[in-house]
């Protein structure tokens, strides 16, 4: 679980277009994992669904599923990974 509002705030701060789908989910306009172009075709948009509490996600277009940290990294490629942190911390992780 994440602090309340973390998922919503993350996308709002990055100005990622999304919309609520029920009380527990957000649908994101474009999936960062889809390889095919969206071409603004309505049938290709808002297929990535994220659970607001857990951050688990699934794209109903490309089939990608995963955890919140993986999705955050897709939007923040420079975000440190545990391996990177371990190297910087002298292998403490």
CSV table of C-alpha atoms in Angstrom, one decimal, residues 31 33-39 44 61-62:
chain,number,residue,atom,x,y,z
A,31,UNK,CA,0.7,3.4,-21.7
A,33,UNK,CA,5.1,0.4,-22.4
A,34,UNK,CA,3.0,0.1,-25.6
A,35,UNK,CA,5.2,-0.3,-28.6
A,36,UNK,CA,2.6,0.6,-31.2
A,37,UNK,CA,1.8,4.2,-31.8
A,38,UNK,CA,-1.6,5.4,-30.3
A,39,UNK,CA,-2.4,7.8,-33.1
A,44,UNK,CA,-6.2,2.9,-28.2
A,61,UNK,CA,-3.8,-2.9,-25.0
A,62,UNK,CA,-0.2,-4.4,-24.8
